[in-house]
Structures are given as structure tokens and as C-alpha cells.
Coordinates of C-alpha atoms and ligand atoms in Angstrom, one line a residue:
X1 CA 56.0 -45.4 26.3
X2 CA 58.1 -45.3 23.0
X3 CA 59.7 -42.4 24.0
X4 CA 62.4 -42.4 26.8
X5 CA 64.3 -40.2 28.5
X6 CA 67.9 -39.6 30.4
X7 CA 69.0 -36.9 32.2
X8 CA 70.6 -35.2 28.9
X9 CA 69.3 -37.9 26.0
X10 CA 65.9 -38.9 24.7
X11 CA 65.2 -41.8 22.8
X12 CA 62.5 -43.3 20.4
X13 CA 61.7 -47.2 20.7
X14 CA 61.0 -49.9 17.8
X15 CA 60.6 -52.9 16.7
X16 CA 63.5 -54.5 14.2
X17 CA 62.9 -58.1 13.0
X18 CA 61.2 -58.1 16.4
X19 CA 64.5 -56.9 17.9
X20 CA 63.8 -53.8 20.3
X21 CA 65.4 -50.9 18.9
X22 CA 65.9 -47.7 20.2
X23 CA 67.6 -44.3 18.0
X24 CA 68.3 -41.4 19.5
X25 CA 66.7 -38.3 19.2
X26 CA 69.4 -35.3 17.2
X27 CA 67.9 -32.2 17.3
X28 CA 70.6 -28.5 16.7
X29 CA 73.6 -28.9 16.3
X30 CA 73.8 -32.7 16.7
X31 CA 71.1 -32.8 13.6
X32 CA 72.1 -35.2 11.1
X33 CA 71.3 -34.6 7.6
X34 CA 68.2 -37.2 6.5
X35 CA 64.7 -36.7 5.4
X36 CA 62.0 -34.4 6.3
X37 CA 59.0 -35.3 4.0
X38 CA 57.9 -38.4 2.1
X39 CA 59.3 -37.6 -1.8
X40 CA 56.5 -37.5 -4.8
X41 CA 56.9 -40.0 -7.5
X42 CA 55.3 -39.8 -10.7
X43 CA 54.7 -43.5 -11.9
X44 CA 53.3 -42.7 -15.3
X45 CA 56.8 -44.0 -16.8
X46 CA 56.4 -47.3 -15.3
X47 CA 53.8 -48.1 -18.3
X48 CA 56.4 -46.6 -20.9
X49 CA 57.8 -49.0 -23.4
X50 CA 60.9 -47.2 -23.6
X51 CA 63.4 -48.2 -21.2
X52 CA 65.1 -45.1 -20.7
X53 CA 61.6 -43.5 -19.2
X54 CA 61.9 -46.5 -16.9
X55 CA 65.4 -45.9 -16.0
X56 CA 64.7 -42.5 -15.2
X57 CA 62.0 -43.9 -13.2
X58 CA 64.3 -46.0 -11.6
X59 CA 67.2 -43.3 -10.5
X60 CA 64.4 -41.3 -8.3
X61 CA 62.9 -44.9 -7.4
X62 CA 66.8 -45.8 -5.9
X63 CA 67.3 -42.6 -4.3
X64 CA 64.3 -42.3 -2.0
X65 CA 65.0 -45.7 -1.3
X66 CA 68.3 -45.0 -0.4
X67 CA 67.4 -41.7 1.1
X68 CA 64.1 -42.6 3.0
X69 CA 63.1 -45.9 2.4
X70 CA 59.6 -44.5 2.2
X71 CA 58.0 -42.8 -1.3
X72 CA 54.6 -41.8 -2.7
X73 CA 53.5 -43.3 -5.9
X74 CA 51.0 -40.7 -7.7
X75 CA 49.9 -41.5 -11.5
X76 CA 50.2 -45.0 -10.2
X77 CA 48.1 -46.3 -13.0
X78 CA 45.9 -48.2 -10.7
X79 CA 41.7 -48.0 -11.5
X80 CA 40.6 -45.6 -8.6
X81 CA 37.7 -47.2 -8.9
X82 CA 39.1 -50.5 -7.5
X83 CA 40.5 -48.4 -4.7
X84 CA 37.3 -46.3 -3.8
X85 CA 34.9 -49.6 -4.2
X86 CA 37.4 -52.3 -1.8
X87 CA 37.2 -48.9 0.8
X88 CA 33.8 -48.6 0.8
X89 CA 33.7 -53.3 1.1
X90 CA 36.6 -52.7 3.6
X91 CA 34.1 -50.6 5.9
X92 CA 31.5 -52.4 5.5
X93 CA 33.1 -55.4 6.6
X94 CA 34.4 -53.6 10.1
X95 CA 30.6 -52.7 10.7
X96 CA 29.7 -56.6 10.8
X97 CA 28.5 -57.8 14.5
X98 CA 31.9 -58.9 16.0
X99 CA 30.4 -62.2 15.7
X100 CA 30.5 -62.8 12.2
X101 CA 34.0 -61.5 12.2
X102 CA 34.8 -63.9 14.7
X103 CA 34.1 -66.8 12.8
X104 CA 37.7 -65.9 10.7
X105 CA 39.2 -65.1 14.1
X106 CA 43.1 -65.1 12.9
X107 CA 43.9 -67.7 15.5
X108 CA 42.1 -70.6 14.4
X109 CA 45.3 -70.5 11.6
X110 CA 48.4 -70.6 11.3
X111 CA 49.3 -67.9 9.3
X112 CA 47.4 -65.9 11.5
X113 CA 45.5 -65.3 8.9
X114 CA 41.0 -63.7 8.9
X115 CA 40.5 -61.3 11.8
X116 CA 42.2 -59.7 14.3
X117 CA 40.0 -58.3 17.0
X118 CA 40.8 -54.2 18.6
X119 CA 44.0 -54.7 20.9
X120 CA 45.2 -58.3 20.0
X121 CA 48.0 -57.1 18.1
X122 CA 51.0 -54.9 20.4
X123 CA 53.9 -54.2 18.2
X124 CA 54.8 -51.7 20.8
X125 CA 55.6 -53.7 24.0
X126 CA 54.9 -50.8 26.3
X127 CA 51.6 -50.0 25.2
X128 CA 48.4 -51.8 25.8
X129 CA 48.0 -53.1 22.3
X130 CA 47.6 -52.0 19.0
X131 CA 43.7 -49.8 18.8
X132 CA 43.3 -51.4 15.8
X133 CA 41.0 -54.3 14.1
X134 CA 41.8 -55.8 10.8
X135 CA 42.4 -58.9 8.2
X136 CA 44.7 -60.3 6.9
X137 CA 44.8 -62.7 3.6
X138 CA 47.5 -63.8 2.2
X139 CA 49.1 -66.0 -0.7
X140 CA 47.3 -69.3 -0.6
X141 CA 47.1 -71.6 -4.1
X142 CA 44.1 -73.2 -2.8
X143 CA 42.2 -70.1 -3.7
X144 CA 41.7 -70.3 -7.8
X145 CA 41.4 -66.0 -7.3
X146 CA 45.0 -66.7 -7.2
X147 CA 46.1 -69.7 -9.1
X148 CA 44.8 -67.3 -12.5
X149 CA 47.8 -65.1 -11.5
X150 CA 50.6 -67.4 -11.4
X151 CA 51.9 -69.8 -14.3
X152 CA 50.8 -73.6 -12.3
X153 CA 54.2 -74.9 -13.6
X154 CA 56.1 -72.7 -10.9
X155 CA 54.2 -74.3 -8.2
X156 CA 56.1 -76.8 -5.6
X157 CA 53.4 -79.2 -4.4
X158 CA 54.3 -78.5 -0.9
X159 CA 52.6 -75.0 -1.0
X160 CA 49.2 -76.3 -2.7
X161 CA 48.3 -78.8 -0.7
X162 CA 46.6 -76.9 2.7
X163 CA 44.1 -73.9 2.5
X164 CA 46.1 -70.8 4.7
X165 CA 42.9 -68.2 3.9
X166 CA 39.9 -67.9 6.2
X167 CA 36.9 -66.1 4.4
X168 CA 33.5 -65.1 6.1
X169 CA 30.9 -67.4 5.3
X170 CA 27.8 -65.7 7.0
X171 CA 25.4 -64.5 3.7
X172 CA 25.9 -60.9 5.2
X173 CA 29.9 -61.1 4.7
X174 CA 29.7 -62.9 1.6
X175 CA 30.6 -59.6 -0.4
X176 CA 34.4 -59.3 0.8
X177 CA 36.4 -61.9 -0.6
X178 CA 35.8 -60.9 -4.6
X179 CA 36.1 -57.4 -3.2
X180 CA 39.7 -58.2 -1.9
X181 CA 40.4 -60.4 -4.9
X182 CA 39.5 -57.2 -7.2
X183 CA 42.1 -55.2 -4.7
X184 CA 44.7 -58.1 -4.4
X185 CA 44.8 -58.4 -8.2
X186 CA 45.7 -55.0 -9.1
X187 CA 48.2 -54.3 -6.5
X188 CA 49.3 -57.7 -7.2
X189 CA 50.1 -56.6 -11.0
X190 CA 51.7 -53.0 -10.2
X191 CA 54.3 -55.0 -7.8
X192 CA 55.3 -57.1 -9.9
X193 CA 56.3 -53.9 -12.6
X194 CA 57.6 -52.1 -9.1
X195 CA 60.1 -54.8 -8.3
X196 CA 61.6 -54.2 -12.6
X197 CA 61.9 -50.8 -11.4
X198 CA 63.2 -52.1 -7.7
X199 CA 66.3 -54.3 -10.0
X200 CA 67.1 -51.5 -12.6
X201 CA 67.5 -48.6 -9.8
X202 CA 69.8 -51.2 -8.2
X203 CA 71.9 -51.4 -11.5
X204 CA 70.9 -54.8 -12.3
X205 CA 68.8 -55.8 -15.3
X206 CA 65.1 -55.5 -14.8
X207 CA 64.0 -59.3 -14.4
X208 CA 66.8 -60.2 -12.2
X209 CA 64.4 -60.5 -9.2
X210 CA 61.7 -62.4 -11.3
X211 CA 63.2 -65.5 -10.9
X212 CA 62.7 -66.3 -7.2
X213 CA 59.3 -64.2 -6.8
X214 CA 57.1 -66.6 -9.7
X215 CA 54.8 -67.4 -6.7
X216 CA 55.3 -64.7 -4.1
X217 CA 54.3 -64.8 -0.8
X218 CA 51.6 -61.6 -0.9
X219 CA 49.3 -60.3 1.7
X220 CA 46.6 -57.8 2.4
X221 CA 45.9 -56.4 5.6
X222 CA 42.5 -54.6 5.5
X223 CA 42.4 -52.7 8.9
X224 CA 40.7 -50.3 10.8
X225 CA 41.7 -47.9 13.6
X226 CA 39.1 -45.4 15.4
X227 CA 40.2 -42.6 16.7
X228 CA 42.3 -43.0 19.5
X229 CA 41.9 -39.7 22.6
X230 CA 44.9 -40.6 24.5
X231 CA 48.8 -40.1 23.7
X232 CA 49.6 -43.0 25.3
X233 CA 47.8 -45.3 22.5
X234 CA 49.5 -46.4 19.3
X235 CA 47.0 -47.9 16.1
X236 CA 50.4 -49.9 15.0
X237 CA 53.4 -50.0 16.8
X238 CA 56.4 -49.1 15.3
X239 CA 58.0 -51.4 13.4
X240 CA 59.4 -52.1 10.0
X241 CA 58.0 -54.7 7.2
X242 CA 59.0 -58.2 6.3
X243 CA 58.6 -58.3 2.6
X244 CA 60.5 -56.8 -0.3
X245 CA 58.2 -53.5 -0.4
X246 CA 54.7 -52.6 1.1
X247 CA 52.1 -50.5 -0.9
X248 CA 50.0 -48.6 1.4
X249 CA 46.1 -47.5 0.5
X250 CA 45.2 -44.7 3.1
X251 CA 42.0 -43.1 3.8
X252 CA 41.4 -39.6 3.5
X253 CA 42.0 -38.4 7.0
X254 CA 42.7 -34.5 7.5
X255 CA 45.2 -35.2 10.4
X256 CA 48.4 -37.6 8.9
X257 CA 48.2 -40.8 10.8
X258 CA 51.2 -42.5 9.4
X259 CA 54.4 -41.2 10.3
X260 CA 58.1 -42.8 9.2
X261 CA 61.0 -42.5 11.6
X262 CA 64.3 -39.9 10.0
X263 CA 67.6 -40.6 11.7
X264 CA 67.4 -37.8 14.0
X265 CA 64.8 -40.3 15.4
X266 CA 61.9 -37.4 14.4
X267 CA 58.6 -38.6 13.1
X268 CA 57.9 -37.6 9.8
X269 CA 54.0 -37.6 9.2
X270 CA 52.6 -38.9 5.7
X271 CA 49.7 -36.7 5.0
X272 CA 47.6 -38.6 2.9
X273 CA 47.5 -37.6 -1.1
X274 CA 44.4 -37.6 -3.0
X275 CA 44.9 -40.6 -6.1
X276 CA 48.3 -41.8 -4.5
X277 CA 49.4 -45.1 -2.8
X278 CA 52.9 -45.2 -0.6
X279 CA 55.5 -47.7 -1.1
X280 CA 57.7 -48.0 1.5
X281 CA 61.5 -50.9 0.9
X282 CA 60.8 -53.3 3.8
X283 CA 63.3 -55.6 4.8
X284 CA 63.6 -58.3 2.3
X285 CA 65.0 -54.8 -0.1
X286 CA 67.4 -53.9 3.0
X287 CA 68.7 -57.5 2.6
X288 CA 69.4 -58.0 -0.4
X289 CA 71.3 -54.0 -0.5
X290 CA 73.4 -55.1 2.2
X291 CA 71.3 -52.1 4.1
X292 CA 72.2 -49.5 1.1
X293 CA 68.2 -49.0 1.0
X294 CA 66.7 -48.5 4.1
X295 CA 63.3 -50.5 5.6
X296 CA 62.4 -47.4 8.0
X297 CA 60.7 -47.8 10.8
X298 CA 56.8 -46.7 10.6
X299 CA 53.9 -46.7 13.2
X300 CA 50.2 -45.4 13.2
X301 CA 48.9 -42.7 15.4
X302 CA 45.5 -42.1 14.8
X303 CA 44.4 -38.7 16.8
X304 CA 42.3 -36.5 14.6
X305 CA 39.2 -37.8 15.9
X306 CA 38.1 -39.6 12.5
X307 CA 37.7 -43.3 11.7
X308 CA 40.8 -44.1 9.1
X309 CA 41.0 -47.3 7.3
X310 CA 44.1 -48.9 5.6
X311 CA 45.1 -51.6 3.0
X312 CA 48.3 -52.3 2.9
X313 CA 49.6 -55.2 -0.1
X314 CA 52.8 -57.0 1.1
X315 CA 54.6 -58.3 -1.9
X316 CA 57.8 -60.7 -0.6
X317 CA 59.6 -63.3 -2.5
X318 CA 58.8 -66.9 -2.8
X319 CA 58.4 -68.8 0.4
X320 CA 61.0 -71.6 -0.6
X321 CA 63.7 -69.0 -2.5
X322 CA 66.6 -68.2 -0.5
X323 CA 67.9 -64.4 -1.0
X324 CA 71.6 -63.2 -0.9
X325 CA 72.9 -59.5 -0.9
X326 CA 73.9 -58.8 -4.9
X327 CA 77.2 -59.0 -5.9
X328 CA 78.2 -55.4 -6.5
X329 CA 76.8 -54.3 -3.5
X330 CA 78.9 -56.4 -1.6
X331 CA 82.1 -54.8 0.2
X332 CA 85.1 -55.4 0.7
X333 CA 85.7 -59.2 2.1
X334 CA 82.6 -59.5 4.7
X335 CA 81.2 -62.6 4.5
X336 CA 77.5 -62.8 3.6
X337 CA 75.1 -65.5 3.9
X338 CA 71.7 -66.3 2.0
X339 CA 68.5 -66.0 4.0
X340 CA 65.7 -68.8 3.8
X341 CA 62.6 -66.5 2.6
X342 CA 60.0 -68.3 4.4
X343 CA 62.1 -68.7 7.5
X344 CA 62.6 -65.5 7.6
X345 CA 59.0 -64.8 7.5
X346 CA 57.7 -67.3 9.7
X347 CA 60.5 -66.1 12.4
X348 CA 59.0 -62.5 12.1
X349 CA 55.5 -64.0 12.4
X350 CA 56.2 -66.5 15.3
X351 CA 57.5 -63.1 17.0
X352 CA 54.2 -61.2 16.2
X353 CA 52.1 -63.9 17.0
X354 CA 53.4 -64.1 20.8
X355 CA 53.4 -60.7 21.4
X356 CA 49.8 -61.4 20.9
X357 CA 46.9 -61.4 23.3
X358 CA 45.3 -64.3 24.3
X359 CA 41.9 -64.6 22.0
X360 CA 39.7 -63.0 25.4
X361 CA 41.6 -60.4 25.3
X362 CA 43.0 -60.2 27.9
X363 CA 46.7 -59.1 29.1
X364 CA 48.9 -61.4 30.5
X365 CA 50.1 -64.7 29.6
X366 CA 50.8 -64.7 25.9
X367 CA 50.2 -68.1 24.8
X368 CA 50.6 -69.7 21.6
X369 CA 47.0 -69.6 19.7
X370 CA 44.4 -72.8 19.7
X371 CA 44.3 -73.7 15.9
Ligands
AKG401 O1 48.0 -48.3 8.2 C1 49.0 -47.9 7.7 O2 49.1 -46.8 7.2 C2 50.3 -48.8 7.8 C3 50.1 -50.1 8.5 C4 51.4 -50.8 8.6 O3 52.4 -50.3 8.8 C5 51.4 -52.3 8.5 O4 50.3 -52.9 8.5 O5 52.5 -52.9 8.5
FE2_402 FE1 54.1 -51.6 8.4

């Protein structure tokens, strides 16, 4: 259950970091003021080459992510027709006999990277798993897709040396990967203008994050969750995201599926929006704010009785950069300390990966996967 409650107080559970979490549920007079719908941005300025349209970008940029951690982007400047076409791949690919999916089952790696079969995943501890099935690729500079993306010279040796991707060989799946290369390499371009506008709403010049995200750790999850009948089901628990922001690709369901925790602990949904994408700070952001911008806490609940499909792009730092909460944003004397990116990550993968089932599926002992 991810609701609880006392005799007089009712609280909604998370996951943090993979820290249970619970907030506390204000309604009346005990309302605090926060958010109650997902802010429109328009993202035509982000192409402007006059720096003023990108500051002004930048000031309703900082204050959602102050205010709500979570925004739409609308006139994102993304080809639709890149969007429509990896949706139409991305279904496709869930129609595929469970056996050729298999083949890329996500814990033969890892990364946990390929796919994840319906209930594997449980972000939410009290439920019987996530009713979802997706995949997941990530940054790997054994893939040339990849390597014509990044300048070679930035690469340490260390992170070219071992494939991390698993792609479908069978001839009927041979269509996905240079449909999820066409995908990864737009959203891959649009983040890395995001994070200029990410530095200047923070007050800082617009490359100061470029320097430690040359060869960022990325990933798209391609996922699918069917309709779920019962309450008691989640399609992702709730949680928050390890990277510095997430851009979210949603079908067009008519009920919201996607819904962001305010901080009277209400869910907010976040209807989907015809030629839109939402970016939401995750915690690498939070970090690096010293928690002035907020990585909210989202989950999936998917009961209109339509298929949805999702794609979100994960954009982080680089694995080996370490990251530090800027200097103006620090107060007073607290002491800070840098965080190791890719320790950071792996921690919060480790976590997902044992709250995992076992690959039969079954509930119970949550061992570490067979590579
Ligand atoms: O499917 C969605 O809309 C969001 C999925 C999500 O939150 C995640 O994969 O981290
Ligand atoms: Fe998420």
C-alpha cells in the first residue's frame, strides 16, 4: 500500500535514493502552499541566438524547478516525426514473442541493461511489482551510434573498453536499435542545450556544466504498461530520478497516468499534451542546488483501460566527474562534500537491482542477477 494511515494522519510512501520516504498528507487548513498543475514552457527561445531570449527562458526554467521540479516543454524543437516513428518501433518491439525479448533479458548485464520482463521491477516495496515491461540502453562507447556524438579525445579508456548495451539480434527485432539511435540522438542534442539553460537559471554562465558532462552517462528506457484493473497495482513505483534531469515522451492516453507528488503529499496528474515532452530536475540538479530545486517524487498509475507507452532519456553527468553544490548556493558555514557521479549511480542501481525479482519471476528471495 503507498498510502498509510493513523488514527488522525495519513501518509504517502516513496522511494528517495532508495531511502523509504513517507510525506504527510495537508489538506484545509494545514494546506501548504506548493503546486497544483505541471507549468507550460515554451522552448522556442532555446534555438534563439540572443542570449537574453535564453535568459528569459531560463528565469521560468529556474522557477518551476524550484517551484515543482517538474515542467512541460512545448515548441520543443524536436522532429515529431522522430517521436511518432520510435512510438510506433517502441510498440512493435513489446509485441515480439517474449522470447526474442528474452534474449536481451536485463540480467545477463550489469548495467541491467535490454529487457525487463512485466513485474521484475518493484520500486514500491509493498506492491507486487511494477505492471510494467521495458528496455533500457544506456551510454556505452562501444556502440559507434554513440561515439559520432562525443569528441573521442574526452574519452578515459576505462569506459571504452567493455560493451554495457544488449540489442536484439533475432531478424524480426533487427529494426529497434537504429530506431532508438534516431530517438537517443535527438533527445541527446536538446539536453545538452537544456542543461545551458539548467546553468544560466542557476545564475551561472551557460557552459559551466559542460565541462564534467563531455561523455554523459545517458539512458533510454522504452517501456510499456497495460492497463492495470486494480488500485492496488502501480506501473512504476514512486520514486525520484538519478540523473541531472529526465525528458519524458508519453503516449496519448485520455486518463493522466503520470502523476508528481506536491508537498501536501497530493498527486498531481500530468495529462499528456499533444507535441510536448516533460522534463522533470532529478537528483544529480537537487545536488548540486543544495536542494534549492526539487527532484519530486513521481510514479505511474495506469487505469484508463488503454495500453500507454513511455520513453523516458536520462541525461546525468559523466560517470568519472565528481559533483559539488555551487558556490553561491552554499549557506552559511555547512560543510559540503563532492559526490562520485558514477558511485552515486551505481549505488542507486545496486538498490534497484535487488529490489528485483528473480529472472522466473517469482517473489521471494531477491538475489543478485546471473550475468
Ligand atoms: O512512464 C513515465 O511516464 C515515467 C517513467 C519514470 O518515471 C521512470 O522511468 O523513471
Ligand atoms: Fe522516473
Amino acid at each position: 500500500m503507498s498510502t498509510t494511515q493513523t488514527e488522525t494522519e495519513t501518509y504517502v510512501h516513496y522511494h528517495d535514493g532508495g531511502v523509504p520516504g513517507r510525506r504527510r498528507v495537508l489538506t484545509g487548513k494545514a494546506a501548504k502552499p506548493t503546486f497544483s498543475a505541471v507549468p507550460k514552457i515554451d522552448f522556442r527561445r532555446i534555438y534563439s541566438d540572443k542570449l537574453e531570449d535564453r535568459q528569459e527562458l531560463a528565469k521560468e526554467v529556474g522557477a518551476a524547478c524550484r517551484d515543482v521540479g517538474f515542467f512541460y516543454a512545448v515548441n520543443h524543437g524536436v522532429d515529431e516525426a522522430v517521436l511518432e516513428d520510435t512510438f510506433e518501433a517502441v510498440k512493435k518491439y513489446f509485441d515480439l514473442p517474449t522470447e526474442v525479448k528474452m534474449e536481451t533479458h536485463n540480467q545477463k548485464t550489469e548495467k541491467f541493461r535490454g529487457y525487463e520482463a512485466f513485474l521484475e521491477g518493484k520500486l514500491d516495496p509493498s506492491t507486487r511489482g511494477d505492471l510494467k515491461e521495458g528496455f533500457l540502453m544506456g551510454e556505452d562507447f562501444t556502440d559507434p551510434e554513440q561515439l559520432a556524438l562525443l569528441s573521442p579525445a574526452s574519452l578515459p579508456t576505462s569506459l571504452t573498453s567493455a560493451p554495457r548495451n544488449q540489442w536484439p539480434s533475432h531478424p524480426s527485432a533487427l529494426f529497434f536499435r537504429p530506431a532508438i539511435y534516431r530517438y537517443y540522438t535527438s533527445m541527446f542534442h536538446f539536453s545538452k542545450r537544456l542543461l545551458h539553460i539548467f546553468a544560466l537559471g542557476l545564475g551561472l554562465p551557460e557552459t559551466h556544466f559542460d565541462a564534467i558532462t563531455t561523455h554523459p552517462m545517458t539512458n533510454v528506457r522504452a517501456v510499456h504498461y497495460p492497463p492495470q484493473h486494480s488500485d492496488a497495482d502501480v506501473g512504476i513505483g514512486a520514486h525520484t530520478d538519478f540523473c541531472w534531469f529526465t525528458l519524458v515522451c508519453q503516449s496519448r492516453t485520455a486518463y493522466p497516468a503520470l502523476e508528481v507528488l506536491n508537498g501536501n503529499g497530493i498527486w498531481i496528474p500530468v495529462q499528456p499534451q499533444p507535441a510536448s515532452f516533460v522534463v522533470n530536475v532529478a537528483d544529480f540538479l537537487k545536488l548540486v542546488t543544495g536542494g534549492t530545486w526539487q527532484s519530486t517524487v513521481h510514479r505511474v498509475r495506469n487505469m484508463g483501460g488503454e495500453e500507454r507507452y513511455s520513453m523516458p532519456f536520462f541525461f546525468s553527468p559523466n560517470e568519472d566527474a565528481r559533483v559539488g553544490v555551487v558556490e553561491h548556493l552554499r549557506k552559511g558555514d555547512k560543510k559540503y562534500e563532492d559526490i562520485g557521479v558514477g558511485e552515486y549511480f551505481q549505488k542507486r542501481l545496486d538498490i534497484d537491482r535487488t529490489t528485483h525479482l528473480d529472472g522466473d519471476g517469482k517473489e521471494g528471495e531477491r538475489k543478485r542477477p546471473r550475468y
